[in-house]
Amino acid sequence: MKFFESEGKETALVPDPLPYAATLTLIGGDEDLKDRLEGHSTLVSRQETPPSGEPGLISRALSDQEQLLARLYSAARYGGTVDITIAGRPLSQVLDAGTFPHRDGTPVPVAVRVSAGPLFTFDRTRIIASGGADLPPLDPETFGLIRGAPASSDTILDTETAIVASLKRRGYPFASVTGRDIVADHASRTLDVTLKASAGMEAAFGTVSVSGTRKTDPDFVIQQADIPEGARYSPETLRKAEKNLRDLGIFSSVRIVEADRVDGDGHLPLTIEVSERKRSVVGGGATWSSTEGVGLEAYWRHRNLFGRAEQLSIEGSVGRLTNGGLDELEYNTAVTFTKPGAFGPATSFSATLGARQENPETYQSRSVYGKLQGSKDLSETLKVSLGTEMSFAREEDALGSGNYALFGIFGQVTWDTRDNILDPTRGFRVTGKLEPAYDIETGGIMTFVKADAAAYRAVDEAKRLVLAGRVGGGSIVGASTRDIQPSRRYYVGGGGSVRGYAYRNVGPRVTTSDGEEVIGGLSYLEASAEARIKVTDTIGVVPFIDVGAAYPDEIPDFSEPFKVGTGVGLRYYTPIGPLRFDVAVPLDPGPDDPSFALYLGLSQAF
């Protein structure tokens, strides 16, 4: 990014700059075609950056002659012409003379005249085997070569790519398009296309070897790639294998190289080439909101502890730094060990031990906790997890104080089709969690149920307007409010919930000597909607609305009115995700709620 340089500095770097003024005239066609031609014309699009002398301008003109003809072919116009004059002389004369008349300091006039010509359509189209070899049946129309359709050159090129991809999906790794015969009939304005394809030899996956590992066990790499030896060749299997290895987080690059021939058994040997990342990494982050103050977090992580992608992570965070004294701080520290491939490919196991203190307006909690979890990816979008967790806590709220020792067994399902985790523009994410639990201290038996769904859709092709929505809800079944530790009850309000309200300050209340105090509920409902508008490539504006409520019963009875927060946000898009700044106003503030709230963080709100 250049903040203090003028545009003229780029010109100064060009030796002997020659200014010129270019115009493009289109005969036939429409404005859309003219816009595309101007966009691909170097003479027109780069005239603010003068070329180096006469040779530079002639070179641009020659490039334009080829590029503009290619654009006409792309528009299915094979009878078009491109005529370029420099200083009033045709380009052919300029090439013969090697020069053209011009005066120093005066822009050279350049005229580009394009005659679009008639629109051509496909007539006879065929896909045949080259060299007399066998070829599986391929219908040209299934690949887009449809009789009577506009005969765009892009369609032909796309068809060639699709033919090769189709043959590879059928188990032919050496498939190729070896030639094309194209005949344009200018009288009928039609195009006959014959594509010659070679399937090559059908193959199965052969032995897999690994190169580039230093600390990592090559056998582990082969296990995680999960390429079945002897199975029919499939590009999709190779794509999934590369993704599995990248998802481990220990490689900076992954590439699967296919041998240039099959072995005597018809098997195709493969080599997985990897480059390892640094094994230790440190990181940190910060958040701020006007209701919850400043939060800081940091972590140290070893990404490949024993050579099979084992991960050890030590992390800590401190919150509410500007909201009071040490007693009002929130903190969390945890040590997590993660073992990918613990139960085979696409599985993982993790163990966590941690301690935390929470200090929202509604309760105070100090606890230690542990969790064991196993996960399996059933597909690229569907993941299931099973685990157990236990916590020991001392907590206090408006109902009193107590000790809690909660043991639970949980199951979770996640269905995620988002195209980007930090800034999705399409897809959805649905999560459901069920956790039966028993509190050893209180004797309470309960079941936590929670579900959340979010969807994203770009309205335009450029993805400058994205509509995003989220709904969520939960219930605690089988126990009374007093038997459930305050930190596990359901609350609404704050960042990640209903913006504009104080953190966890919306829910059922009781009257105390200090006034009405929130005690949390046994169920809740939430919803959010955003319109994410990109003003420029780096700046965006996001109007939003959040609604939510928590209820005293297991099933939402709507006894509590929905709280509504609305506002607008600013986004600054970076390579690692959007920087978010939101301003939210509560439409029905209660006790301890602010008149407005500000939020700063990385990534979208949901």
mmCIF file of N, CA, C and O in Angstrom, residues 126-189:
data_model
loop_
_atom_site.group_PDB
_atom_site.id
_atom_site.type_symbol
_atom_site.label_atom_id
_atom_site.label_comp_id
_atom_site.label_asym_id
_atom_site.label_seq_id
_atom_site.Cartn_x
_atom_site.Cartn_y
_atom_site.Cartn_z
ATOM 1 N N ARG A 126 -18.803 -32.819 -32.479
ATOM 2 C CA ARG A 126 -18.454 -34.219 -32.224
ATOM 3 C C ARG A 126 -17.286 -34.284 -31.242
ATOM 4 O O ARG A 126 -16.447 -33.392 -31.183
ATOM 5 N N ILE A 127 -17.254 -35.395 -30.506
ATOM 6 C CA ILE A 127 -16.096 -35.741 -29.680
ATOM 7 C C ILE A 127 -15.664 -37.132 -30.105
ATOM 8 O O ILE A 127 -16.421 -38.100 -29.952
ATOM 9 N N ILE A 128 -14.472 -37.225 -30.671
ATOM 10 C CA ILE A 128 -14.016 -38.503 -31.214
ATOM 11 C C ILE A 128 -12.706 -38.903 -30.549
ATOM 12 O O ILE A 128 -12.010 -38.094 -29.939
ATOM 13 N N ALA A 129 -12.375 -40.196 -30.680
ATOM 14 C CA ALA A 129 -11.124 -40.710 -30.127
ATOM 15 C C ALA A 129 -9.986 -40.384 -31.078
ATOM 16 O O ALA A 129 -10.117 -40.486 -32.303
ATOM 17 N N SER A 130 -8.879 -39.971 -30.521
ATOM 18 C CA SER A 130 -7.702 -39.677 -31.346
ATOM 19 C C SER A 130 -6.868 -40.937 -31.505
ATOM 20 O O SER A 130 -6.764 -41.759 -30.589
ATOM 21 N N GLY A 131 -6.295 -41.102 -32.687
ATOM 22 C CA GLY A 131 -5.403 -42.238 -32.931
ATOM 23 C C GLY A 131 -6.089 -43.577 -32.982
ATOM 24 O O GLY A 131 -5.431 -44.615 -32.845
ATOM 25 N N GLY A 132 -7.410 -43.595 -33.126
ATOM 26 C CA GLY A 132 -8.111 -44.864 -33.232
ATOM 27 C C GLY A 132 -8.274 -45.598 -31.925
ATOM 28 O O GLY A 132 -8.750 -46.733 -31.896
ATOM 29 N N ALA A 133 -7.888 -44.996 -30.795
ATOM 30 C CA ALA A 133 -8.010 -45.653 -29.492
ATOM 31 C C ALA A 133 -9.453 -45.647 -29.028
ATOM 32 O O ALA A 133 -10.295 -44.891 -29.518
ATOM 33 N N ASP A 134 -9.759 -46.537 -28.071
ATOM 34 C CA ASP A 134 -11.110 -46.591 -27.508
ATOM 35 C C ASP A 134 -11.365 -45.362 -26.646
ATOM 36 O O ASP A 134 -10.470 -44.840 -25.986
ATOM 37 N N LEU A 135 -12.618 -44.927 -26.640
ATOM 38 C CA LEU A 135 -13.013 -43.767 -25.862
ATOM 39 C C LEU A 135 -14.416 -43.999 -25.318
ATOM 40 O O LEU A 135 -15.310 -44.387 -26.077
ATOM 41 N N PRO A 136 -14.626 -43.818 -24.024
ATOM 42 C CA PRO A 136 -15.983 -43.940 -23.495
ATOM 43 C C PRO A 136 -16.908 -42.953 -24.196
ATOM 44 O O PRO A 136 -16.475 -41.886 -24.640
ATOM 45 N N PRO A 137 -18.184 -43.280 -24.311
ATOM 46 C CA PRO A 137 -19.108 -42.375 -25.010
ATOM 47 C C PRO A 137 -19.201 -41.020 -24.320
ATOM 48 O O PRO A 137 -19.375 -40.938 -23.102
ATOM 49 N N LEU A 138 -19.078 -39.970 -25.131
ATOM 50 C CA LEU A 138 -19.152 -38.601 -24.624
ATOM 51 C C LEU A 138 -20.084 -37.791 -25.519
ATOM 52 O O LEU A 138 -19.838 -37.676 -26.715
ATOM 53 N N ASP A 139 -21.155 -37.281 -24.952
ATOM 54 C CA ASP A 139 -22.138 -36.508 -25.706
ATOM 55 C C ASP A 139 -21.742 -35.033 -25.674
ATOM 56 O O ASP A 139 -21.670 -34.430 -24.593
ATOM 57 N N PRO A 140 -21.476 -34.402 -26.835
ATOM 58 C CA PRO A 140 -21.050 -32.991 -26.836
ATOM 59 C C PRO A 140 -22.046 -32.066 -26.142
ATOM 60 O O PRO A 140 -21.641 -31.096 -25.497
ATOM 61 N N GLU A 141 -23.334 -32.349 -26.271
ATOM 62 C CA GLU A 141 -24.326 -31.439 -25.708
ATOM 63 C C GLU A 141 -24.287 -31.428 -24.183
ATOM 64 O O GLU A 141 -24.620 -30.426 -23.558
ATOM 65 N N THR A 142 -23.882 -32.540 -23.553
ATOM 66 C CA THR A 142 -23.790 -32.563 -22.091
ATOM 67 C C THR A 142 -22.663 -31.671 -21.592
ATOM 68 O O THR A 142 -22.637 -31.287 -20.422
ATOM 69 N N PHE A 143 -21.732 -31.320 -22.477
ATOM 70 C CA PHE A 143 -20.618 -30.454 -22.110
ATOM 71 C C PHE A 143 -20.822 -29.011 -22.568
ATOM 72 O O PHE A 143 -19.931 -28.179 -22.417
ATOM 73 N N GLY A 144 -21.967 -28.714 -23.165
ATOM 74 C CA GLY A 144 -22.264 -27.341 -23.542
ATOM 75 C C GLY A 144 -22.199 -27.038 -25.020
ATOM 76 O O GLY A 144 -22.513 -25.913 -25.439
ATOM 77 N N LEU A 145 -21.771 -27.998 -25.848
ATOM 78 C CA LEU A 145 -21.727 -27.770 -27.304
ATOM 79 C C LEU A 145 -23.098 -28.107 -27.883
ATOM 80 O O LEU A 145 -23.321 -29.164 -28.472
ATOM 81 N N ILE A 146 -24.036 -27.170 -27.717
ATOM 82 C CA ILE A 146 -25.435 -27.407 -28.079
ATOM 83 C C ILE A 146 -25.729 -26.765 -29.420
ATOM 84 O O ILE A 146 -25.443 -25.582 -29.638
ATOM 85 N N ARG A 147 -26.278 -27.527 -30.303
ATOM 86 C CA ARG A 147 -26.613 -27.023 -31.645
ATOM 87 C C ARG A 147 -27.578 -25.853 -31.541
ATOM 88 O O ARG A 147 -28.605 -25.919 -30.863
ATOM 89 N N GLY A 148 -27.222 -24.737 -32.175
ATOM 90 C CA GLY A 148 -28.048 -23.548 -32.157
ATOM 91 C C GLY A 148 -27.671 -22.560 -31.072
ATOM 92 O O GLY A 148 -28.144 -21.419 -31.083
ATOM 93 N N ALA A 149 -26.801 -22.960 -30.134
ATOM 94 C CA ALA A 149 -26.367 -22.055 -29.066
ATOM 95 C C ALA A 149 -25.228 -21.165 -29.566
ATOM 96 O O ALA A 149 -24.513 -21.532 -30.506
ATOM 97 N N PRO A 150 -25.032 -19.973 -28.980
ATOM 98 C CA PRO A 150 -23.912 -19.125 -29.390
ATOM 99 C C PRO A 150 -22.580 -19.872 -29.309
ATOM 100 O O PRO A 150 -22.282 -20.523 -28.302
ATOM 101 N N ALA A 151 -21.789 -19.755 -30.368
ATOM 102 C CA ALA A 151 -20.568 -20.556 -30.488
ATOM 103 C C ALA A 151 -19.369 -19.828 -29.878
ATOM 104 O O ALA A 151 -18.391 -19.514 -30.558
ATOM 105 N N SER A 152 -19.431 -19.579 -28.594
ATOM 106 C CA SER A 152 -18.341 -18.886 -27.908
ATOM 107 C C SER A 152 -17.092 -19.767 -27.842
ATOM 108 O O SER A 152 -17.186 -20.977 -27.570
ATOM 109 N N SER A 153 -15.938 -19.161 -28.078
ATOM 110 C CA SER A 153 -14.690 -19.915 -27.949
ATOM 111 C C SER A 153 -14.475 -20.357 -26.510
ATOM 112 O O SER A 153 -13.839 -21.396 -26.268
ATOM 113 N N ASP A 154 -15.003 -19.581 -25.538
ATOM 114 C CA ASP A 154 -14.888 -19.977 -24.138
ATOM 115 C C ASP A 154 -15.622 -21.293 -23.889
ATOM 116 O O ASP A 154 -15.155 -22.131 -23.107
ATOM 117 N N THR A 155 -16.766 -21.479 -24.560
ATOM 118 C CA THR A 155 -17.512 -22.724 -24.412
ATOM 119 C C THR A 155 -16.691 -23.906 -24.904
ATOM 120 O O THR A 155 -16.685 -24.982 -24.294
ATOM 121 N N ILE A 156 -15.991 -23.724 -26.001
ATOM 122 C CA ILE A 156 -15.156 -24.808 -26.534
ATOM 123 C C ILE A 156 -14.033 -25.152 -25.567
ATOM 124 O O ILE A 156 -13.770 -26.331 -25.275
ATOM 125 N N LEU A 157 -13.367 -24.120 -25.044
ATOM 126 C CA LEU A 157 -12.279 -24.365 -24.096
ATOM 127 C C LEU A 157 -12.804 -25.003 -22.812
ATOM 128 O O LEU A 157 -12.170 -25.911 -22.255
ATOM 129 N N ASP A 158 -13.952 -24.534 -22.328
ATOM 130 C CA ASP A 158 -14.546 -25.136 -21.135
ATOM 131 C C ASP A 158 -14.922 -26.589 -21.383
ATOM 132 O O ASP A 158 -14.790 -27.444 -20.488
ATOM 133 N N THR A 159 -15.385 -26.886 -22.595
ATOM 134 C CA THR A 159 -15.735 -28.256 -22.936
ATOM 135 C C THR A 159 -14.504 -29.153 -22.897
ATOM 136 O O THR A 159 -14.552 -30.285 -22.399
ATOM 137 N N GLU A 160 -13.396 -28.673 -23.411
ATOM 138 C CA GLU A 160 -12.175 -29.465 -23.385
ATOM 139 C C GLU A 160 -11.756 -29.787 -21.954
ATOM 140 O O GLU A 160 -11.378 -30.921 -21.635
ATOM 141 N N THR A 161 -11.847 -28.763 -21.091
ATOM 142 C CA THR A 161 -11.518 -28.992 -19.682
ATOM 143 C C THR A 161 -12.481 -29.996 -19.058
ATOM 144 O O THR A 161 -12.063 -30.884 -18.292
ATOM 145 N N ALA A 162 -13.765 -29.882 -19.372
ATOM 146 C CA ALA A 162 -14.768 -30.780 -18.799
ATOM 147 C C ALA A 162 -14.596 -32.209 -19.300
ATOM 148 O O ALA A 162 -14.843 -33.164 -18.551
ATOM 149 N N ILE A 163 -14.191 -32.379 -20.560
ATOM 150 C CA ILE A 163 -13.963 -33.724 -21.099
ATOM 151 C C ILE A 163 -12.854 -34.422 -20.320
ATOM 152 O O ILE A 163 -12.982 -35.588 -19.909
ATOM 153 N N VAL A 164 -11.748 -33.716 -20.113
ATOM 154 C CA VAL A 164 -10.632 -34.302 -19.376
ATOM 155 C C VAL A 164 -11.062 -34.639 -17.948
ATOM 156 O O VAL A 164 -10.767 -35.726 -17.433
ATOM 157 N N ALA A 165 -11.787 -33.728 -17.302
ATOM 158 C CA ALA A 165 -12.234 -33.981 -15.933
ATOM 159 C C ALA A 165 -13.176 -35.173 -15.874
ATOM 160 O O ALA A 165 -13.105 -35.995 -14.944
ATOM 161 N N SER A 166 -14.058 -35.301 -16.868
ATOM 162 C CA SER A 166 -14.996 -36.417 -16.899
ATOM 163 C C SER A 166 -14.274 -37.747 -17.052
ATOM 164 O O SER A 166 -14.588 -38.727 -16.367
ATOM 165 N N LEU A 167 -13.300 -37.786 -17.943
ATOM 166 C CA LEU A 167 -12.550 -39.031 -18.138
ATOM 167 C C LEU A 167 -11.733 -39.393 -16.903
ATOM 168 O O LEU A 167 -11.630 -40.567 -16.532
ATOM 169 N N LYS A 168 -11.152 -38.377 -16.246
ATOM 170 C CA LYS A 168 -10.393 -38.673 -15.024
ATOM 171 C C LYS A 168 -11.304 -39.205 -13.930
ATOM 172 O O LYS A 168 -10.913 -40.110 -13.173
ATOM 173 N N ARG A 169 -12.531 -38.671 -13.842
ATOM 174 C CA ARG A 169 -13.467 -39.183 -12.836
ATOM 175 C C ARG A 169 -13.828 -40.632 -13.112
ATOM 176 O O ARG A 169 -14.206 -41.371 -12.202
ATOM 177 N N ARG A 170 -13.706 -41.072 -14.345
ATOM 178 C CA ARG A 170 -14.011 -42.458 -14.701
ATOM 179 C C ARG A 170 -12.802 -43.375 -14.527
ATOM 180 O O ARG A 170 -12.877 -44.559 -14.859
ATOM 181 N N GLY A 171 -11.698 -42.816 -14.038
ATOM 182 C CA GLY A 171 -10.551 -43.668 -13.749
ATOM 183 C C GLY A 171 -9.439 -43.609 -14.764
ATOM 184 O O GLY A 171 -8.585 -44.508 -14.795
ATOM 185 N N TYR A 172 -9.393 -42.546 -15.597
ATOM 186 C CA TYR A 172 -8.351 -42.418 -16.622
ATOM 187 C C TYR A 172 -7.449 -41.224 -16.268
ATOM 188 O O TYR A 172 -7.736 -40.088 -16.639
ATOM 189 N N PRO A 173 -6.345 -41.467 -15.566
ATOM 190 C CA PRO A 173 -5.509 -40.351 -15.094
ATOM 191 C C PRO A 173 -4.776 -39.610 -16.202
ATOM 192 O O PRO A 173 -4.335 -38.476 -15.999
ATOM 193 N N PHE A 174 -4.608 -40.240 -17.375
ATOM 194 C CA PHE A 174 -3.816 -39.615 -18.448
ATOM 195 C C PHE A 174 -4.699 -39.067 -19.565
ATOM 196 O O PHE A 174 -4.244 -38.881 -20.695
ATOM 197 N N ALA A 175 -5.955 -38.836 -19.268
ATOM 198 C CA ALA A 175 -6.884 -38.313 -20.266
ATOM 199 C C ALA A 175 -6.422 -36.939 -20.746
ATOM 200 O O ALA A 175 -5.872 -36.136 -19.998
ATOM 201 N N SER A 176 -6.683 -36.667 -22.033
ATOM 202 C CA SER A 176 -6.307 -35.376 -22.605
ATOM 203 C C SER A 176 -7.115 -35.111 -23.863
ATOM 204 O O SER A 176 -7.663 -36.040 -24.479
ATOM 205 N N VAL A 177 -7.202 -33.847 -24.244
ATOM 206 C CA VAL A 177 -7.748 -33.451 -25.544
ATOM 207 C C VAL A 177 -6.553 -33.185 -26.443
ATOM 208 O O VAL A 177 -5.748 -32.301 -26.167
ATOM 209 N N THR A 178 -6.428 -33.962 -27.482
ATOM 210 C CA THR A 178 -5.214 -33.913 -28.320
ATOM 211 C C THR A 178 -5.344 -32.980 -29.517
ATOM 212 O O THR A 178 -4.326 -32.675 -30.161
ATOM 213 N N GLY A 179 -6.545 -32.549 -29.839
ATOM 214 C CA GLY A 179 -6.682 -31.655 -30.986
ATOM 215 C C GLY A 179 -8.109 -31.197 -31.174
ATOM 216 O O GLY A 179 -9.046 -31.728 -30.570
ATOM 217 N N ARG A 180 -8.251 -30.186 -32.032
ATOM 218 C CA ARG A 180 -9.586 -29.678 -32.336
ATOM 219 C C ARG A 180 -9.632 -29.240 -33.792
ATOM 220 O O ARG A 180 -8.668 -28.664 -34.310
ATOM 221 N N ASP A 181 -10.737 -29.520 -34.459
ATOM 222 C CA ASP A 181 -10.989 -29.053 -35.821
ATOM 223 C C ASP A 181 -12.218 -28.147 -35.782
ATOM 224 O O ASP A 181 -13.306 -28.586 -35.410
ATOM 225 N N ILE A 182 -12.013 -26.886 -36.131
ATOM 226 C CA ILE A 182 -13.105 -25.914 -36.075
ATOM 227 C C ILE A 182 -13.257 -25.276 -37.452
ATOM 228 O O ILE A 182 -12.286 -24.757 -38.021
ATOM 229 N N VAL A 183 -14.460 -25.356 -37.970
ATOM 230 C CA VAL A 183 -14.759 -24.799 -39.297
ATOM 231 C C VAL A 183 -15.892 -23.788 -39.156
ATOM 232 O O VAL A 183 -16.980 -24.137 -38.695
ATOM 233 N N ALA A 184 -15.613 -22.529 -39.559
ATOM 234 C CA ALA A 184 -16.630 -21.480 -39.519
ATOM 235 C C ALA A 184 -17.221 -21.305 -40.910
ATOM 236 O O ALA A 184 -16.489 -21.072 -41.879
ATOM 237 N N ASP A 185 -18.526 -21.463 -41.010
ATOM 238 C CA ASP A 185 -19.230 -21.261 -42.271
ATOM 239 C C ASP A 185 -19.828 -19.853 -42.231
ATOM 240 O O ASP A 185 -20.831 -19.603 -41.560
ATOM 241 N N HIS A 186 -19.200 -18.919 -42.964
ATOM 242 C CA HIS A 186 -19.630 -17.529 -42.888
ATOM 243 C C HIS A 186 -20.960 -17.299 -43.607
ATOM 244 O O HIS A 186 -21.644 -16.318 -43.305
ATOM 245 N N ALA A 187 -21.285 -18.174 -44.542
ATOM 246 C CA ALA A 187 -22.568 -18.014 -45.235
ATOM 247 C C ALA A 187 -23.733 -18.331 -44.296
ATOM 248 O O ALA A 187 -24.735 -17.617 -44.252
ATOM 249 N N SER A 188 -23.615 -19.443 -43.542
ATOM 250 C CA SER A 188 -24.695 -19.835 -42.629
ATOM 251 C C SER A 188 -24.495 -19.312 -41.207
ATOM 252 O O SER A 188 -25.350 -19.488 -40.347
ATOM 253 N N ARG A 189 -23.306 -18.709 -40.997
ATOM 254 C CA ARG A 189 -22.958 -18.181 -39.671
ATOM 255 C C ARG A 189 -23.036 -19.261 -38.605
ATOM 256 O O ARG A 189 -23.628 -19.109 -37.531
#
